[in-house]
């Protein structure tokens, strides 16, 4: 066999395909392969089998009709198969920053979603003015690339979007990749209204949301000045965000960078977030979340919560936050729950390899969150917090109290682990405070553990 890297598994597969008289479904069931064109394009041994067919001198297999059929299917489904192209310019979009291009974007999506093969929506350089756009699925294909080379701009009048929940939303989609580009939410006007205390301001719109979707990728996207949250992942499975940049003024209210809730298998990598609220907020129903190599500041840090707002609420589990840096933020690593009854929980949380630069509350568990002192004073949080590990956390605190575990008196925090933590305040050891918190400390722990 000329190709030494060709696996026995692939060879066995090829042998079966080429010589068997069994139905193709039966053959593929033996290899645990679903009969879909997508599975063909995503299964390397099978691709290698077909591509290597003629180069395998020692594997003299007959070119059966079945294999010929499979070859044509693989060719059509392979990643090299050309995707259908849909430019927003073809549907009337104008890159002048003034012309309303909402209908053009919706039309391009409609065509891409209806395509039975892979599709690409291209947004060239320039500035495109958009009102609310809903990218609805399910689609007829599971491979849509939205490639943005320009900037999408929200209306400058916050009243146009202010009462809508979202500016751009993808719902019930599978296999969508959003690549590059800039979203400009033009939220400064709404922030001023909210900060003025007038009380008659709209809630504001999230710039980008993926809801009830799966197999999503967001790469190289920049989000500026969102009215409210920048990016929301809601009710999704298998989402990867990489190389995302979020930027808003440090005084911009409710402008969380990335918010994840009711979702599983979400990964956030190599991103830089500076905003007026949480850099990343983790809501109820989140599991298997991986955050790595994220720089946060300004902002309120990375927060699990707030949890326990509802009496019946999904919990948070299996969260890893590693290799992150916080600079000048309100908080670093925070878990926040409402101080009132709930069946929620947060468990199996790992914070690892974290640098704090002048952070007000580097490590914080606050189970007495009660904004406005309404509906919760005197009550205890029902959210159970357990198995939280802080490992290799070091840097500087902007306040003397660098570690604070203020846990529920009814359900104390359990299984907290501090390992190799060194936080200083004005070149001196900082302090720690514990209420209703239990756990262990190991290695060098500064401030001295109060667990």
Tab-separated table of C-alpha atoms in Angstrom, residues 284 307-316 340-346 380-384 411:
chain	number	residue	atom	x	y	z
A	284	UNK	CA	-29.271	28.747	34.165
A	307	UNK	CA	-28.915	32.220	39.411
A	308	UNK	CA	-32.031	31.519	41.442
A	309	UNK	CA	-34.239	34.292	40.151
A	310	UNK	CA	-36.960	31.689	39.613
A	311	UNK	CA	-38.040	29.135	42.207
A	312	UNK	CA	-37.888	26.371	39.576
A	313	UNK	CA	-34.708	26.740	37.575
A	314	UNK	CA	-32.189	24.609	35.680
A	315	UNK	CA	-28.729	24.394	37.226
A	316	UNK	CA	-25.208	25.044	35.945
A	340	UNK	CA	-34.393	33.766	47.873
A	341	UNK	CA	-35.767	30.193	47.500
A	342	UNK	CA	-34.860	28.219	44.389
A	343	UNK	CA	-34.025	24.657	43.360
A	344	UNK	CA	-31.043	25.815	41.244
A	345	UNK	CA	-27.431	24.736	41.608
A	346	UNK	CA	-23.885	25.293	40.364
A	380	UNK	CA	-31.755	32.630	52.080
A	381	UNK	CA	-30.629	31.527	48.628
A	382	UNK	CA	-31.816	28.075	47.642
A	383	UNK	CA	-29.068	27.658	45.026
A	384	UNK	CA	-26.639	24.910	46.041
A	411	UNK	CA	-27.362	25.709	51.779
